[in-house]
XYZ file of C-alpha atoms in Angstrom:
348
model
C -19.987 14.756 -27.872
C -18.560 13.008 -24.765
C -14.817 12.537 -24.555
C -13.743 8.900 -24.923
C -11.595 7.160 -22.316
C -10.158 3.642 -22.321
C -9.595 1.934 -18.961
C -6.959 -0.807 -18.881
C -6.353 -2.841 -15.743
C -7.024 -5.954 -13.707
C -10.245 -4.518 -12.314
C -11.612 -1.194 -13.592
C -15.282 -1.105 -12.557
C -14.933 1.632 -9.937
C -12.976 3.893 -12.314
C -15.362 3.205 -15.198
C -18.367 4.010 -13.006
C -16.842 7.281 -11.823
C -15.895 8.294 -15.381
C -19.369 7.424 -16.676
C -20.970 9.576 -13.979
C -18.588 12.404 -14.910
C -19.986 12.329 -18.463
C -17.294 10.384 -20.330
C -17.800 7.680 -22.955
C -16.067 4.709 -21.365
C -14.362 1.653 -22.855
C -12.628 -1.087 -20.870
C -9.879 -3.654 -21.330
C -9.754 -5.784 -18.209
C -9.036 -9.182 -16.707
C -12.281 -9.059 -14.686
C -15.252 -8.252 -16.921
C -17.781 -8.019 -14.098
C -21.476 -7.937 -14.922
C -22.005 -4.368 -13.705
C -18.945 -3.063 -15.578
C -20.974 -3.303 -18.786
C -23.524 -0.850 -17.345
C -20.938 1.938 -17.453
C -19.054 1.063 -20.652
C -19.745 1.360 -24.367
C -17.727 -1.844 -24.788
C -15.749 -4.249 -22.581
C -12.944 -6.498 -23.831
C -11.685 -9.205 -21.501
C -7.907 -9.690 -21.403
C -7.050 -13.379 -21.460
C -4.603 -14.701 -18.870
C -2.360 -16.238 -21.537
C -1.437 -12.860 -23.078
C 2.054 -11.628 -22.238
C 2.899 -7.992 -21.496
C 3.895 -7.245 -25.102
C 0.559 -8.550 -26.395
C -1.406 -6.590 -23.781
C 0.509 -3.427 -24.667
C -0.349 -3.896 -28.349
C -4.013 -4.536 -27.520
C -4.282 -1.328 -25.462
C -2.565 0.792 -28.112
C -4.621 -0.599 -30.990
C -7.931 -0.215 -29.144
C -7.103 3.337 -28.109
C -6.224 4.315 -31.675
C -9.278 2.544 -33.105
C -11.797 4.445 -30.963
C -9.830 7.660 -30.471
C -9.743 7.416 -26.687
C -7.386 8.617 -23.999
C -5.754 5.805 -22.005
C -6.090 5.371 -18.233
C -3.778 2.711 -16.769
C -5.466 1.179 -13.724
C -4.639 -1.475 -11.108
C -1.987 -3.927 -12.237
C -1.216 -2.011 -15.439
C 0.356 1.159 -13.977
C 3.796 0.472 -15.474
C 2.641 -0.904 -18.838
C 4.802 1.016 -21.313
C 2.074 1.987 -23.761
C 2.256 4.747 -26.356
C -0.753 6.986 -26.772
C -2.658 9.888 -25.255
C -2.407 9.107 -21.539
C -4.785 10.490 -18.916
C -2.737 9.025 -16.062
C 0.802 8.945 -14.744
C 3.455 8.076 -17.292
C 4.527 4.424 -16.895
C 8.122 5.558 -16.289
C 6.945 7.757 -13.398
C 4.771 4.986 -11.967
C 7.752 2.603 -12.115
C 9.627 4.779 -9.617
C 7.155 3.831 -6.883
C 6.148 0.356 -8.129
C 9.456 -1.261 -7.139
C 9.316 -1.079 -3.349
C 13.064 -1.452 -2.815
C 13.872 1.534 -5.014
C 10.867 3.382 -3.564
C 12.115 2.970 0.024
C 15.599 4.085 -0.964
C 14.141 7.319 -2.335
C 12.064 7.810 0.829
C 15.199 7.328 2.921
C 17.101 9.959 0.935
C 14.162 12.356 1.453
C 13.988 11.624 5.199
C 10.451 10.199 5.059
C 9.531 7.392 7.522
C 8.975 3.784 6.442
C 9.410 0.371 8.131
C 13.112 -0.438 8.344
C 14.492 -2.893 5.775
C 16.005 -6.054 7.301
C 18.687 -8.329 5.897
C 19.625 -10.815 8.662
C 17.886 -13.814 10.226
C 15.422 -11.676 12.141
C 11.738 -12.254 11.401
C 9.906 -9.495 9.607
C 7.279 -8.730 6.988
C 8.302 -10.319 3.696
C 6.611 -8.904 0.595
C 7.177 -8.888 -3.175
C 9.119 -5.899 -4.498
C 6.244 -5.378 -6.937
C 2.519 -5.997 -6.503
C -0.209 -4.987 -4.083
C -3.466 -5.948 -2.439
C -1.689 -7.632 0.458
C -1.043 -10.688 -1.712
C 1.926 -12.951 -0.928
C 2.814 -11.028 2.239
C 3.893 -13.114 5.226
C 5.850 -12.968 8.475
C 9.104 -14.852 7.986
C 12.868 -14.706 8.362
C 13.388 -16.150 4.873
C 13.438 -13.777 1.908
C 12.572 -15.359 -1.417
C 13.872 -14.038 -4.736
C 12.050 -10.892 -5.801
C 11.018 -10.013 -2.238
C 12.144 -7.655 0.528
C 11.949 -7.923 4.326
C 10.895 -5.120 6.664
C 10.494 -4.670 10.374
C 6.979 -5.656 11.468
C 5.226 -2.621 12.945
C 1.975 -3.301 14.733
C -0.489 -0.531 14.023
C -3.530 0.666 12.104
C -3.473 0.155 8.319
C -4.715 3.299 6.609
C -4.334 5.481 3.554
C -4.621 9.022 2.266
C -6.294 9.660 -1.098
C -4.946 12.682 -2.951
C -5.352 14.641 -6.175
C -2.069 15.961 -7.607
C -0.980 18.296 -10.398
C 2.075 20.345 -11.356
C 4.121 19.269 -8.332
C 1.386 19.940 -5.778
C -1.092 17.597 -4.059
C -4.385 18.033 -2.199
C -5.443 15.361 0.345
C -9.034 14.321 -0.361
C -9.702 11.729 2.347
C -8.097 9.557 5.025
C -9.253 5.943 4.963
C -9.039 2.861 7.151
C -7.792 -0.243 5.321
C -9.319 -3.630 6.103
C -6.656 -6.330 5.851
C -7.475 -9.995 6.333
C -10.995 -9.190 7.594
C -12.493 -12.512 8.649
C -16.067 -11.239 8.156
C -15.232 -11.108 4.431
C -13.506 -14.527 4.451
C -10.077 -12.907 4.112
C -6.919 -14.017 5.919
C -3.408 -12.737 6.514
C -2.757 -9.273 5.084
C -5.142 -9.614 2.146
C -6.816 -6.346 1.170
C -10.472 -6.500 2.193
C -11.740 -2.947 1.655
C -11.819 0.612 2.978
C -13.721 2.811 5.416
C -13.918 6.586 4.868
C -13.193 8.625 6.925
C -10.474 7.156 9.124
C -11.400 7.540 12.798
C -8.442 9.479 14.259
C -7.802 12.773 15.998
C -7.202 15.969 14.048
C -3.494 16.116 14.857
C -2.931 12.563 13.600
C -4.970 13.274 10.483
C -2.889 16.357 9.713
C 0.317 14.331 10.203
C -0.877 11.647 7.771
C -1.930 14.225 5.201
C 1.363 16.142 5.481
C 3.465 13.011 4.918
C 1.227 11.885 2.040
C 1.551 15.254 0.312
C 5.345 15.219 0.752
C 5.616 11.693 -0.695
C 3.390 12.386 -3.710
C 5.146 15.666 -4.485
C 8.557 13.961 -4.128
C 7.762 11.667 -7.061
C 5.993 14.271 -9.207
C 2.793 12.252 -9.504
C -0.402 13.511 -11.116
C -4.110 12.774 -10.880
C -5.701 10.411 -8.367
C -3.023 8.793 -6.195
C -2.954 7.149 -2.776
C -0.402 6.678 -0.001
C -0.712 3.648 2.303
C 0.507 3.789 5.908
C 0.730 1.769 9.069
C -0.104 4.087 11.961
C 1.712 3.219 15.203
C 3.373 5.757 17.528
C 3.786 7.684 14.270
C 2.834 7.020 10.619
C 5.109 4.857 8.473
C 4.740 4.934 4.679
C 4.138 1.520 3.130
C 3.552 2.329 -0.540
C 2.200 4.773 -3.080
C -0.461 3.776 -5.579
C 0.186 5.960 -8.654
C -3.334 5.304 -9.973
C -6.966 5.092 -8.849
C -7.267 3.183 -5.578
C -9.649 0.622 -4.096
C -10.919 3.362 -1.767
C -12.547 5.245 -4.676
C -16.071 4.013 -3.826
C -15.884 4.796 -0.115
C -14.379 8.253 -0.738
C -17.056 9.177 -3.277
C -19.874 7.888 -1.052
C -18.468 9.636 2.028
C -17.602 13.021 0.525
C -20.166 13.362 -2.310
C -17.427 13.911 -4.908
C -16.523 12.499 -8.315
C -12.920 11.315 -8.236
C -12.577 10.802 -11.988
C -13.753 14.340 -12.687
C -11.167 15.678 -10.220
C -8.510 13.448 -11.780
C -9.189 14.631 -15.334
C -8.971 18.311 -14.375
C -5.427 17.868 -13.057
C -4.243 17.469 -16.658
C -5.440 21.038 -17.178
C -3.493 22.112 -14.077
C -6.608 22.389 -11.911
C -6.688 21.137 -8.312
C -9.890 20.735 -6.267
C -10.775 22.185 -2.921
C -10.367 19.695 -0.099
C -13.813 18.137 0.555
C -15.228 17.231 3.942
C -16.630 13.786 4.791
C -20.421 13.916 5.141
C -20.964 10.380 6.389
C -19.139 7.092 6.974
C -18.888 4.920 3.882
C -17.441 1.464 3.367
C -16.523 -0.743 0.453
C -15.480 -4.293 1.309
C -14.349 -7.227 -0.822
C -16.106 -10.514 -0.111
C -14.068 -13.638 -0.879
C -15.826 -16.856 -1.857
C -16.459 -19.022 1.236
C -16.497 -22.166 -0.933
C -16.385 -23.257 -4.558
C -19.566 -21.962 -6.176
C -21.284 -21.250 -9.477
C -23.301 -18.031 -9.892
C -26.807 -19.102 -10.857
C -28.574 -15.724 -10.976
C -28.161 -12.320 -12.613
C -27.304 -10.253 -9.543
C -27.087 -6.812 -11.136
C -29.395 -4.052 -9.978
C -28.696 -3.866 -6.243
C -26.867 -0.542 -5.531
C -25.106 -2.063 -2.533
C -23.283 -4.721 -4.597
C -20.478 -3.847 -7.031
C -17.972 -5.829 -9.103
C -20.890 -8.222 -9.526
C -20.112 -11.706 -10.920
C -21.692 -12.831 -14.172
C -24.374 -15.484 -14.224
C -22.720 -18.822 -14.949
C -19.288 -17.815 -13.637
C -17.488 -20.315 -11.416
C -15.485 -19.196 -8.376
C -12.993 -21.144 -6.327
C -12.883 -20.814 -2.538
C -11.046 -17.605 -1.563
C -11.493 -15.936 -4.978
C -12.652 -12.285 -4.771
C -16.398 -12.600 -5.316
C -18.116 -9.213 -4.988
C -17.757 -5.770 -3.423
C -20.289 -4.673 -0.795
C -21.087 -1.004 -0.111
C -22.776 0.820 2.761
C -22.984 4.271 4.322
C -24.205 5.541 7.676
C -23.542 7.576 10.777
C -20.789 5.516 12.389
C -18.176 2.864 11.717
C -20.194 0.328 13.691
C -23.327 1.014 11.633
C -21.669 0.605 8.234
C -19.797 -2.530 9.290
C -23.054 -4.051 10.526
C -24.741 -3.199 7.231
C -22.076 -4.794 5.040
C -22.222 -7.983 7.112
C -26.015 -8.075 6.676
C -25.584 -7.491 2.932
C -22.930 -10.203 2.814
C -25.469 -12.684 4.164
C -28.079 -11.488 1.657
C -25.659 -11.866 -1.244
C -24.674 -15.382 -0.237
C -28.356 -16.337 -0.074
C -28.919 -14.912 -3.561
C -25.868 -16.432 -5.164
């Protein structure tokens, strides 16, 4: 009988799909009940926006107990202090990296590089202490309450995906991060997707992987985790995601691996061999170019994921759908996702 797992998070489709393919019986509690999520889940419960953290915590705990499932805390829910059988990082552990100010202080004590924190009138990158996805990040001299300011470092946004267990970590893939990609109707620093593998030299790749391993091992993280960087004259650590990352699709497509299966084995103390990329793979997030209502059932195309439900209404700039492609070069996969973007907008 398949083991039961309960995903809880803002968006859990990629994790649910990976778990389903690994042979698990999947249940989901999520704020975005996408049409294709139901393909991979025994049941999906949508979390209403008006629920506070205490109510969400109770919902997760009651659902887990009801179905006898292990809990996986996904994007946006990493620090939710739930009680139960967790198949993810403990919320207390995740909290150590979720607050960026405390996170950078720990990196500084460990001698790991990150963009310098600023406190004067100098312009810099202003970001919330908590949160991700490039939301609410701006260049400014003014620091609002709940935010920090860092030196702006011009470079390549990228990440390393890792699998960790028992104080050790294995780098699985290096990925390029699309931020504010205009082809996907994104602006500013807004997360727009990933390309796997990152196109860099071997020495740079080894440097990124070494720093990522050191950072993950510093915080004692377990399972699937990711370290984000900006790569300039050297890599600077931006953040750690103590949970499954948005790069999951591109890593699996590129390396022919199952991330959830690797993740689950870490709780038995088992680490995988480092895989090799077999092709370029991309997952991008398309944002709505205008206000629109979805008039068709758009499930069934393997190159579209996080598919909106028929009848759903989207405001301009809302995340609309993920687009996937693979191929022999970065240029080829980028061309394919743009072509598939145009197809999707014709269908919708």
